[in-house]
Coordinates of C-alpha atoms in Angstrom, one line a residue:
Chain A
M1 CA 77.7 107.1 139.3
R2 CA 81.3 106.1 140.1
L3 CA 81.0 102.7 138.5
R4 CA 79.7 103.5 135.0
L5 CA 81.7 101.4 132.6
T6 CA 83.6 102.7 129.6
P7 CA 84.3 100.5 126.7
Q8 CA 88.0 100.2 127.7
E9 CA 87.1 98.8 131.0
T10 CA 85.0 95.9 129.9
T11 CA 87.6 93.1 130.1
F12 CA 86.9 90.5 132.8
Y13 CA 89.9 91.7 134.8
D14 CA 88.7 95.3 134.8
L15 CA 85.2 94.2 135.7
F16 CA 86.4 92.1 138.6
A17 CA 88.6 95.0 139.8
K18 CA 85.6 97.3 139.7
A19 CA 83.5 94.8 141.7
A20 CA 86.2 94.6 144.3
D21 CA 86.6 98.4 144.4
N22 CA 82.9 98.7 145.0
L23 CA 83.2 96.4 148.1
V24 CA 85.7 99.0 149.4
V25 CA 83.0 101.6 149.0
G26 CA 80.5 99.3 150.9
A27 CA 83.0 98.7 153.7
G28 CA 83.5 102.4 154.0
L29 CA 79.8 102.9 154.5
L30 CA 79.8 100.3 157.2
T31 CA 82.4 102.5 159.0
E32 CA 80.1 105.5 158.7
L33 CA 77.3 103.4 160.1
L34 CA 79.3 102.8 163.3
G35 CA 79.5 106.4 164.4
S36 CA 75.9 107.1 163.2
D37 CA 72.7 107.8 165.1
K38 CA 69.3 107.0 163.9
A39 CA 69.0 110.3 162.0
D40 CA 72.1 109.6 159.8
R41 CA 71.2 106.1 158.9
T42 CA 68.6 106.7 156.2
G43 CA 71.3 108.6 154.2
I44 CA 73.9 105.8 154.7
A45 CA 71.3 103.1 153.8
E46 CA 70.5 105.0 150.6
R47 CA 74.2 105.3 149.6
M48 CA 74.6 101.6 150.4
R49 CA 71.7 100.8 148.1
D50 CA 73.4 102.8 145.4
A51 CA 76.6 100.9 145.9
E52 CA 74.7 97.6 145.7
H53 CA 73.1 98.7 142.5
A54 CA 76.4 99.7 141.1
G55 CA 77.7 96.2 142.1
D56 CA 74.7 94.6 140.3
E57 CA 75.6 96.6 137.2
V58 CA 79.1 95.2 137.2
T59 CA 77.9 91.7 137.8
H60 CA 75.5 91.9 134.9
A61 CA 78.3 93.3 132.7
I62 CA 80.4 90.3 133.6
Y63 CA 77.6 87.9 132.6
R64 CA 76.9 89.8 129.3
Q65 CA 80.7 89.7 128.6
L66 CA 80.6 85.9 129.3
N67 CA 77.8 85.3 126.9
S68 CA 79.4 87.3 124.1
S69 CA 83.0 86.0 124.4
F70 CA 84.3 83.0 122.6
I71 CA 87.5 83.0 124.5
T72 CA 87.7 83.6 128.3
P73 CA 90.8 83.9 130.4
F74 CA 89.7 81.0 132.6
D75 CA 86.9 78.5 132.8
R76 CA 83.5 80.1 132.1
E77 CA 81.9 78.6 135.1
D78 CA 84.6 80.0 137.4
I79 CA 84.1 83.5 136.0
Y80 CA 80.4 83.1 136.7
Q81 CA 81.1 81.8 140.2
L82 CA 83.6 84.5 141.1
A83 CA 81.2 87.3 139.9
G84 CA 78.4 85.8 142.0
R85 CA 80.5 85.6 145.1
L86 CA 81.7 89.2 144.9
D87 CA 78.0 90.1 144.6
D88 CA 77.2 88.1 147.7
V89 CA 79.6 90.2 149.8
M90 CA 77.8 93.4 148.9
D91 CA 74.4 91.9 149.5
A92 CA 75.3 90.9 153.1
M93 CA 76.8 94.4 153.8
E94 CA 73.8 96.1 152.4
A95 CA 71.5 93.9 154.5
A96 CA 73.3 94.8 157.7
V97 CA 72.8 98.6 157.0
D98 CA 69.3 98.2 155.9
L99 CA 68.3 96.2 159.0
A100 CA 70.0 98.7 161.3
T101 CA 67.8 101.4 159.7
L102 CA 64.6 99.3 159.6
Y103 CA 64.8 98.1 163.2
Q104 CA 65.4 101.6 164.5
V105 CA 68.1 100.3 166.9
E106 CA 69.9 102.9 169.1
A107 CA 73.6 102.5 169.3
L108 CA 75.3 99.4 168.0
P109 CA 77.3 97.4 170.6
P110 CA 81.0 98.2 170.7
G111 CA 82.1 94.8 169.2
V112 CA 80.6 95.8 165.9
T113 CA 83.6 98.1 165.4
D114 CA 85.8 95.1 165.4
Q115 CA 83.6 93.3 162.9
V116 CA 83.7 96.3 160.6
D117 CA 87.5 96.7 160.9
V118 CA 87.9 93.1 159.7
L119 CA 85.6 93.8 156.7
V120 CA 87.4 97.0 155.8
R121 CA 90.7 95.1 155.8
A122 CA 89.2 92.2 153.8
A123 CA 87.8 94.6 151.2
D124 CA 91.1 96.4 150.8
L125 CA 93.0 93.1 150.4
T126 CA 90.5 91.8 147.9
A127 CA 90.7 95.0 145.9
E128 CA 94.5 94.9 146.0
A129 CA 94.6 91.2 144.9
M130 CA 92.2 91.5 142.0
P131 CA 94.6 93.1 139.5
R132 CA 97.0 90.2 140.2
L133 CA 94.4 87.8 138.7
R134 CA 95.9 88.7 135.3
S135 CA 99.3 87.2 136.1
M136 CA 97.9 84.6 138.7
K137 CA 100.9 85.5 140.8
N138 CA 101.3 86.5 144.4
L139 CA 97.8 85.5 145.3
T140 CA 98.8 83.0 148.0
E141 CA 99.4 85.7 150.7
Y142 CA 96.0 87.2 149.9
W143 CA 94.3 83.9 150.3
I144 CA 96.1 83.1 153.6
E145 CA 95.4 86.6 155.0
I146 CA 91.6 86.4 154.1
N147 CA 91.4 83.1 155.8
R148 CA 93.1 84.5 158.9
L149 CA 90.7 87.5 158.8
E150 CA 87.8 85.1 158.6
N151 CA 89.0 83.3 161.7
Q152 CA 89.4 86.6 163.4
A153 CA 85.8 87.6 162.4
D154 CA 84.5 84.3 163.9
Q155 CA 86.2 85.1 167.2
V156 CA 84.8 88.7 167.2
Y157 CA 81.4 87.4 166.3
R158 CA 81.3 84.8 169.1
K159 CA 82.4 87.4 171.7
L160 CA 79.7 89.8 170.4
L161 CA 77.0 87.1 170.8
A162 CA 78.2 86.4 174.3
H163 CA 78.0 90.1 175.0
L164 CA 74.5 90.3 173.5
F165 CA 73.4 87.4 175.7
S166 CA 75.0 88.8 178.8
G167 CA 71.7 90.2 180.2
E168 CA 72.4 93.9 179.3
Y169 CA 69.7 93.9 176.6
D170 CA 66.1 92.8 176.5
A171 CA 65.3 89.8 174.3
I172 CA 63.8 91.6 171.4
T173 CA 66.8 94.0 171.2
V174 CA 69.1 91.0 171.3
M175 CA 67.3 89.5 168.3
K176 CA 67.5 92.8 166.3
L177 CA 71.2 93.2 167.0
R178 CA 71.9 89.5 166.4
E179 CA 70.3 89.8 162.9
I180 CA 72.6 92.8 162.1
V181 CA 75.8 91.3 163.4
E182 CA 75.0 88.0 161.7
N183 CA 74.8 89.7 158.3
L184 CA 78.3 91.3 159.0
E185 CA 79.6 87.8 159.9
T186 CA 78.1 86.5 156.6
A187 CA 79.9 89.3 154.8
A188 CA 83.2 88.1 156.3
D189 CA 82.4 84.5 155.3
N190 CA 81.6 85.7 151.8
F191 CA 85.0 87.4 151.5
E192 CA 86.4 84.0 152.2
H193 CA 84.2 82.4 149.5
V194 CA 85.6 85.0 147.0
A195 CA 89.1 84.0 148.0
N196 CA 88.2 80.3 147.6
A197 CA 86.7 81.0 144.1
I198 CA 90.1 82.6 143.2
E199 CA 92.0 79.7 144.7
T200 CA 89.9 77.3 142.7
I201 CA 90.9 79.1 139.5
I202 CA 94.6 79.0 140.5
V203 CA 94.4 75.3 141.5
K204 CA 92.9 74.4 138.1
E205 CA 95.6 76.3 136.2
S206 CA 98.6 75.1 138.3
Chain B
M1 CA 51.1 58.9 143.8
R2 CA 51.3 61.6 141.2
L3 CA 55.0 61.3 140.6
R4 CA 55.4 57.6 139.9
L5 CA 57.8 57.3 137.0
T6 CA 57.0 55.4 133.8
P7 CA 59.8 54.1 131.6
Q8 CA 59.0 56.8 129.0
E9 CA 59.6 59.5 131.5
T10 CA 63.0 58.6 132.7
T11 CA 65.1 60.9 130.5
F12 CA 67.0 63.6 132.5
Y13 CA 64.7 66.3 131.0
D14 CA 61.6 64.5 132.0
L15 CA 62.9 64.0 135.5
F16 CA 63.9 67.6 136.0
A17 CA 60.5 68.6 134.8
K18 CA 58.9 66.2 137.3
A19 CA 61.0 67.7 140.1
A20 CA 60.0 71.2 139.2
D21 CA 56.3 70.2 138.9
N22 CA 56.6 68.8 142.4
L23 CA 57.8 72.2 143.7
V24 CA 54.5 73.7 142.3
V25 CA 52.7 71.1 144.5
G26 CA 54.8 72.2 147.5
A27 CA 54.2 75.9 146.9
G28 CA 50.4 75.1 146.6
L29 CA 50.5 73.5 150.0
L30 CA 52.2 76.6 151.4
T31 CA 49.2 78.6 150.1
E32 CA 46.9 76.2 152.0
L33 CA 49.0 76.7 155.1
L34 CA 48.2 80.5 155.0
G35 CA 44.5 80.2 155.5
S36 CA 44.8 77.2 157.9
D37 CA 44.3 77.1 161.7
K38 CA 46.0 74.6 164.0
A39 CA 43.4 71.8 163.2
D40 CA 44.1 71.8 159.5
R41 CA 47.9 71.9 159.8
T42 CA 48.5 68.2 160.5
G43 CA 46.9 67.2 157.2
I44 CA 48.8 69.8 155.3
A45 CA 52.1 68.8 156.9
E46 CA 51.3 65.2 155.9
R47 CA 50.7 66.0 152.3
M48 CA 53.9 68.1 152.3
R49 CA 55.8 65.2 153.6
D50 CA 54.3 63.1 150.7
A51 CA 55.4 65.7 148.3
E52 CA 58.9 65.8 149.8
H53 CA 59.1 62.0 149.5
A54 CA 57.9 62.2 145.9
G55 CA 60.7 64.7 145.3
D56 CA 63.3 62.4 146.9
E57 CA 62.1 59.6 144.5
V58 CA 62.7 61.8 141.5
T59 CA 66.1 62.9 142.8
H60 CA 67.2 59.3 143.3
A61 CA 65.9 58.4 139.8
I62 CA 68.2 61.2 138.4
Y63 CA 71.1 59.8 140.4
R64 CA 70.5 56.2 139.2
Q65 CA 70.1 57.5 135.6
L66 CA 73.4 59.3 136.0
N67 CA 75.2 56.2 137.2
S68 CA 73.8 54.1 134.4
S69 CA 74.3 56.5 131.4
F70 CA 77.4 56.6 129.3
I71 CA 76.3 59.8 127.6
T72 CA 74.6 62.7 129.4
P73 CA 73.2 65.9 127.8
F74 CA 75.5 68.1 129.9
D75 CA 78.3 67.6 132.4
R76 CA 77.6 64.9 134.9
E77 CA 78.5 67.0 137.9
D78 CA 76.1 69.7 136.7
I79 CA 73.2 67.2 136.5
Y80 CA 74.1 66.1 140.0
Q81 CA 74.2 69.7 141.2
L82 CA 70.9 70.7 139.6
A83 CA 69.1 67.7 141.1
G84 CA 70.4 68.5 144.5
R85 CA 69.3 72.1 144.4
L86 CA 65.8 71.3 143.3
D87 CA 65.7 69.0 146.3
D88 CA 66.9 71.8 148.6
V89 CA 63.9 74.0 147.6
M90 CA 61.4 71.2 148.7
D91 CA 63.3 70.6 151.9
A92 CA 63.0 74.3 153.0
M93 CA 59.3 74.4 152.1
E94 CA 58.7 71.2 154.0
A95 CA 60.6 72.5 157.0
A96 CA 58.4 75.6 157.2
V97 CA 55.2 73.6 157.2
D98 CA 56.5 71.1 159.7
L99 CA 57.7 73.8 162.1
A100 CA 54.4 75.7 161.9
T101 CA 52.7 72.4 163.0
L102 CA 55.3 71.5 165.6
Y103 CA 55.4 74.9 167.4
Q104 CA 51.6 75.0 167.5
V105 CA 51.7 78.7 166.4
E106 CA 48.4 80.5 166.1
A107 CA 47.9 82.7 163.0
L108 CA 50.9 83.4 160.8
P109 CA 51.7 87.1 160.5
P110 CA 50.2 88.8 157.4
G111 CA 53.6 89.3 155.6
V112 CA 53.9 85.5 155.2
T113 CA 51.3 85.8 152.4
D114 CA 53.8 87.9 150.5
Q115 CA 56.6 85.4 151.0
V116 CA 54.4 82.5 149.8
D117 CA 53.2 84.5 146.8
V118 CA 56.8 84.9 145.7
L119 CA 57.4 81.2 146.2
V120 CA 54.3 80.3 144.1
R121 CA 55.5 82.5 141.3
A122 CA 59.1 81.1 141.5
A123 CA 57.8 77.5 141.4
D124 CA 55.6 78.3 138.4
L125 CA 58.5 80.0 136.5
T126 CA 60.8 77.1 137.3
A127 CA 58.3 74.5 136.1
E128 CA 57.7 76.5 132.9
A129 CA 61.5 76.9 132.3
M130 CA 62.4 73.3 132.8
P131 CA 61.2 72.0 129.4
R132 CA 63.3 74.6 127.7
L133 CA 66.5 73.0 129.1
R134 CA 66.3 70.7 126.1
S135 CA 66.8 73.5 123.6
M136 CA 68.8 75.7 126.1
K137 CA 66.9 78.6 124.6
N138 CA 64.8 81.3 126.1
L139 CA 66.1 80.7 129.6
T140 CA 67.5 84.2 130.2
E141 CA 64.2 85.7 131.1
Y142 CA 63.6 83.0 133.6
W143 CA 66.9 83.6 135.2
I144 CA 66.4 87.3 135.4
E145 CA 62.9 87.0 136.8
I146 CA 64.0 84.5 139.5
N147 CA 66.7 86.9 140.5
R148 CA 64.2 89.7 140.7
L149 CA 61.8 87.5 142.8
E150 CA 64.7 86.7 145.1
N151 CA 65.3 90.4 145.7
Q152 CA 61.6 90.9 146.3
A153 CA 61.6 88.0 148.8
D154 CA 64.5 89.7 150.6
Q155 CA 62.5 92.9 151.0
V156 CA 59.4 91.0 152.2
Y157 CA 61.6 89.1 154.7
R158 CA 63.2 92.1 156.1
K159 CA 59.9 93.9 156.6
L160 CA 58.5 90.7 158.2
L161 CA 61.4 90.6 160.7
A162 CA 60.8 94.3 161.5
H163 CA 57.2 93.5 162.1
L164 CA 58.1 90.5 164.3
F165 CA 60.4 92.7 166.4
S166 CA 57.9 95.6 166.7
G167 CA 56.8 94.6 170.2
E168 CA 53.5 93.0 169.1
Y169 CA 54.7 89.5 170.0
D170 CA 56.4 88.0 173.0
A171 CA 60.1 86.9 172.6
I172 CA 59.4 83.2 172.3
T173 CA 56.7 83.7 169.7
V174 CA 59.0 85.9 167.7
M175 CA 61.6 83.1 167.7
K176 CA 59.1 80.5 166.6
L177 CA 57.8 82.7 163.8
R178 CA 61.3 83.8 162.8
E179 CA 62.3 80.1 162.3
I180 CA 59.3 79.5 160.0
V181 CA 59.8 82.6 157.9
E182 CA 63.5 82.0 157.7
N183 CA 62.8 78.6 156.1
L184 CA 60.5 80.3 153.6
E185 CA 63.3 82.9 152.9
T186 CA 65.7 79.9 152.4
A187 CA 63.2 78.4 149.9
A188 CA 63.4 81.6 147.9
D189 CA 67.2 81.6 148.0
N190 CA 67.2 78.0 146.9
F191 CA 65.0 78.8 143.8
E192 CA 67.8 81.3 142.9
H193 CA 70.4 78.5 143.4
V194 CA 68.4 76.3 141.0
A195 CA 68.4 79.2 138.4
N196 CA 72.2 79.6 139.0
A197 CA 72.8 75.9 138.4
I198 CA 70.9 76.2 135.1
E199 CA 72.9 79.3 134.2
T200 CA 76.1 77.5 134.9
I201 CA 75.1 74.8 132.4
I202 CA 74.2 77.4 129.8
V203 CA 77.4 79.4 130.4
K204 CA 79.5 76.2 129.9
E205 CA 77.8 75.3 126.7
S206 CA 77.8 78.8 125.2
Chain C
M1 CA 100.4 65.9 168.4
R2 CA 98.5 62.9 167.0
L3 CA 98.2 64.3 163.5
R4 CA 101.8 65.2 162.7
L5 CA 102.5 64.0 159.2
T6 CA 105.3 61.7 158.2
P7 CA 106.7 61.8 154.6
Q8 CA 105.1 58.4 154.0
E9 CA 101.6 59.8 154.8
T10 CA 101.5 62.6 152.5
T11 CA 99.5 61.1 149.6
F12 CA 96.1 62.7 149.1
Y13 CA 94.4 59.5 150.2
D14 CA 96.3 59.4 153.5
L15 CA 95.7 63.1 154.1
F16 CA 91.9 62.7 153.5
A17 CA 91.9 59.7 155.9
K18 CA 93.7 61.8 158.5
A19 CA 91.2 64.6 158.2
A20 CA 88.3 62.2 158.6
D21 CA 90.0 60.5 161.6
N22 CA 90.3 63.9 163.2
L23 CA 86.6 64.4 162.8
V24 CA 86.2 61.2 164.9
V25 CA 88.3 62.9 167.6
G26 CA 86.1 66.0 167.4
A27 CA 82.9 64.0 167.7
G28 CA 84.3 62.2 170.7
L29 CA 84.9 65.5 172.4
L30 CA 81.2 66.4 171.7
T31 CA 80.3 63.3 173.6
E32 CA 82.5 64.4 176.5
L33 CA 80.7 67.8 176.4
L34 CA 77.4 66.1 177.0
G35 CA 78.2 64.8 180.4
S36 CA 80.2 67.9 181.4
D37 CA 79.4 70.7 183.8
K38 CA 80.8 74.2 183.5
A39 CA 84.1 73.3 185.3
D40 CA 85.0 70.6 182.7
R41 CA 84.2 72.7 179.6
T42 CA 87.3 74.8 179.5
G43 CA 89.4 71.7 179.2
I44 CA 87.2 70.2 176.5
A45 CA 87.1 73.4 174.6
E46 CA 90.9 73.5 174.7
R47 CA 91.3 70.0 173.3
M48 CA 88.7 70.8 170.7
R49 CA 90.8 73.8 169.6
D50 CA 93.8 71.5 169.4
A51 CA 91.8 69.1 167.2
E52 CA 90.7 72.0 165.0
H53 CA 94.3 73.2 164.6
A54 CA 95.4 69.6 163.7
G55 CA 92.6 69.6 161.1
D56 CA 93.9 72.9 159.7
E57 CA 97.4 71.4 159.5
V58 CA 96.0 68.5 157.4
T59 CA 94.0 70.9 155.2
H60 CA 97.0 73.0 154.5
A61 CA 99.1 69.9 153.7
I62 CA 96.5 68.9 151.1
Y63 CA 96.7 72.4 149.6
R64 CA 100.5 72.3 149.5
Q65 CA 100.4 68.8 148.0
L66 CA 98.0 70.1 145.4
N67 CA 100.3 73.0 144.4
S68 CA 103.3 70.7 144.1
S69 CA 101.7 67.8 142.2
F70 CA 101.6 67.6 138.5
I71 CA 99.3 64.6 138.5
T72 CA 96.4 64.2 140.9
P73 CA 94.1 61.2 141.4
F74 CA 91.1 63.2 140.5
D75 CA 90.3 66.7 139.4
R76 CA 92.3 69.3 141.3
E77 CA 89.2 71.5 142.1
D78 CA 87.5 68.5 143.6
I79 CA 90.4 67.7 145.9
Y80 CA 90.4 71.4 146.9
Q81 CA 86.6 71.2 147.6
L82 CA 86.7 68.0 149.6
A83 CA 89.5 69.3 151.8
G84 CA 87.5 72.5 152.5
R85 CA 84.3 70.6 153.3
L86 CA 86.1 68.2 155.8
D87 CA 87.4 71.4 157.4
D88 CA 83.9 72.9 157.6
V89 CA 82.7 69.9 159.7
M90 CA 85.4 70.5 162.3
D91 CA 84.7 74.3 162.4
A92 CA 81.1 73.7 163.2
M93 CA 81.8 71.2 165.9
E94 CA 84.5 73.5 167.4
A95 CA 82.1 76.4 167.4
A96 CA 79.4 74.4 169.3
V97 CA 81.9 73.6 172.1
D98 CA 83.4 77.1 172.2
L99 CA 79.9 78.7 172.5
A100 CA 78.8 76.3 175.2
T101 CA 81.9 77.5 177.2
L102 CA 81.6 81.2 176.3
Y103 CA 77.9 81.4 177.2
Q104 CA 78.3 79.7 180.6
V105 CA 75.2 77.6 180.0
E106 CA 74.2 75.2 182.7
A107 CA 73.1 71.7 181.5
L108 CA 72.5 71.2 177.8
P109 CA 68.9 70.0 176.9
P110 CA 68.5 66.2 176.6
G111 CA 67.9 66.3 172.9
V112 CA 71.5 67.4 172.3
T113 CA 72.5 63.8 173.1
D114 CA 70.6 62.6 170.0
Q115 CA 72.3 65.3 167.9
V116 CA 75.8 64.2 169.1
D117 CA 74.9 60.5 168.5
V118 CA 74.2 61.3 164.9
L119 CA 77.5 63.2 164.6
V120 CA 79.5 60.4 166.1
R121 CA 77.9 57.9 163.7
A122 CA 78.5 60.3 160.7
A123 CA 82.2 60.8 161.7
D124 CA 82.7 57.0 162.0
L125 CA 81.1 56.4 158.7
T126 CA 83.2 59.1 157.0
A127 CA 86.4 57.8 158.5
E128 CA 85.5 54.2 157.4
A129 CA 84.6 55.4 153.8
M130 CA 87.7 57.5 153.2
P131 CA 90.2 54.6 152.5
R132 CA 87.7 53.4 149.9
L133 CA 88.3 56.6 147.9
R134 CA 91.4 54.9 146.4
S135 CA 89.3 52.2 144.7
M136 CA 86.2 54.4 144.4
K137 CA 84.2 51.3 145.2
N138 CA 81.6 50.6 147.9
L139 CA 80.9 54.3 148.5
T140 CA 77.2 54.2 147.6
E141 CA 76.2 52.8 151.0
Y142 CA 78.2 55.4 152.8
W143 CA 76.6 58.2 150.8
I144 CA 73.0 56.9 151.4
E145 CA 73.6 56.4 155.1
I146 CA 75.0 59.9 155.5
N147 CA 72.0 61.3 153.8
R148 CA 69.8 59.2 156.1
L149 CA 71.7 60.5 159.1
E150 CA 71.3 64.1 157.9
N151 CA 67.5 63.6 157.7
Q152 CA 67.5 62.1 161.2
A153 CA 69.6 65.1 162.4
D154 CA 66.9 67.4 160.9
Q155 CA 64.2 65.6 162.8
V156 CA 66.1 65.8 166.1
Y157 CA 66.9 69.4 165.5
R158 CA 63.3 70.4 164.9
K159 CA 62.1 68.6 168.0
L160 CA 64.9 70.2 170.0
L161 CA 63.8 73.7 168.8
A162 CA 60.2 72.8 169.8
H163 CA 61.5 71.9 173.2
L164 CA 63.5 75.1 173.6
F165 CA 60.4 77.1 172.6
S166 CA 58.1 75.2 175.0
G167 CA 58.2 77.8 177.8
E168 CA 60.6 75.9 180.0
Y169 CA 63.5 78.4 179.4
D170 CA 63.7 82.1 179.4
A171 CA 64.2 83.9 176.1
I172 CA 67.9 84.6 176.5
T173 CA 68.7 81.0 177.5
V174 CA 66.7 79.8 174.5
M175 CA 68.8 82.0 172.2
K176 CA 72.1 80.7 173.7
L177 CA 71.1 77.1 173.5
R178 CA 69.7 77.6 169.9
E179 CA 73.1 79.0 168.8
I180 CA 74.8 75.9 170.1
V181 CA 72.4 73.3 168.7
E182 CA 72.4 75.2 165.4
N183 CA 76.1 74.7 165.1
L184 CA 75.6 71.0 165.7
E185 CA 72.9 70.9 163.0
T186 CA 75.4 72.7 160.7
A187 CA 78.0 70.0 161.5
A188 CA 75.5 67.3 160.4
D189 CA 74.8 69.3 157.2
N190 CA 78.5 69.6 156.6
F191 CA 79.0 65.8 156.8
E192 CA 76.4 65.6 154.0
H193 CA 78.4 68.2 152.0
V194 CA 81.5 66.0 152.4
A195 CA 79.5 63.0 151.1
N196 CA 78.2 65.1 148.2
A197 CA 81.8 66.2 147.3
I198 CA 82.8 62.5 147.2
E199 CA 79.7 61.7 145.1
T200 CA 80.7 64.5 142.7
I201 CA 84.1 62.9 142.2
I202 CA 82.5 59.4 141.7
V203 CA 79.9 60.9 139.3
K204 CA 82.6 62.5 137.2
E205 CA 84.7 59.3 137.0
S206 CA 81.8 56.9 136.3

């Protein structure tokens, strides 16, 4: 288990960094999903479920830490909120993989690659930004870039829907695929919500 | 009208307890919906609308109380938020019943029973937890259990969607049923949001 | 560019008023969309994109102002939240217009007129209320009326879905139209979120 926590890693900053690193793992599994056929998916879905559980473990460690700390580096409710939002990203990514497996869809439409590329980039940026929470410095660029990526994700998603509705697929297949790509769109939105939770912390402290 | 407020019941704690009790009424009406055929539904939808109005009455009483109180038991914005989230649960349950009536669907798919079971359990837990807001004690188990139930609701929902997409139903029927079960899924999410609003209050006070 | 900011207009109150005025522009473009055929839509979508960019400009001006002000008229995180929610309204309106163009739908169903009427009214009310933020007075009626409009929007939306599912349209057309009307429903919800953000500010200060 990659995310098991050692005593030295239990500060809030370390825990947030772990949660974000775990999102990089999740985004990597989405990339594997792209090239997969039905046979591979069960294995990918299992590893995604492991990553989601690892994320839950970190989230709960943050909550425990919150309940046992008299002093916190920023407002308690903002720590609670940021932890929850990091968790929401993983939930949406996990849902997408699980549904792709459950629905037994054949190939995913090509536009999904663009969605996943945005998510990989957002996960990397989030993981890179997290250690800078300690100093609260140089986070503006991260926030701007995540917002830009979320706009890009919106454009990709709209084009994907237009493609799904183009007549190439039967109605039930459209609904299955829409459900999967909607969860990937939600993951991109949730990365923005993480960035907004961080911005809220910065705004309060400034 | 079961929820008419007497002067003695107008503390925040009493009002939150009333709002949660009302969700138990709503979840009970969902159970009635399950065994219903089209003829019964209009009556159930009417009683659900009454329950929703009763809920609105409590929500507005909380807001009025908030505007006329100099001292509040916890942060004013958290009272406001908790009231709104309790209201959101009822709205999603009411929407599910209303849509089932409006769309004239025949039988609901069997998996809906599992969704409603989760909602009944979540409503009961929420109503049991609410009186403990006064002492702020013994709320951790409630919060953990609601989160567990929300995970369970996710699993049930995903299986339900896979069933809807299995080819047993025509596309328009799938869309109608999806809209109904999506509102029930939203109700489960909203119970979690209530629990998170309570956790935010606890986290601030701890 | 109607929304270019002059130095005299850069107080928070002026910026919020500008953001709300811009929503009136957006709602007006939705009205134009109603009577449009496919040929007109590209032009309307372009002007909607301009309005969205103008909105982004105001949002960013609020954030910059927030980062450079030592004293703010109300809590910094509430200013940040209100700005974000005003932005969310425009995003949903812009998405509806963009999708109507992208999907090449023929006429929109008649119920969309009722949705847009609600949005026009909500935008007007929001723009009228915004200058009263300065005194924090006479905002209760605005908040109640926006909540009433959101309930009305829910009713309109449900009837619209029932119409879409009535058998008049093929499944793919239903899905396209549903996506458009869902974004309009989201815009109505987002107007309520704006009103709730304002109510949160009032509740804190009362």
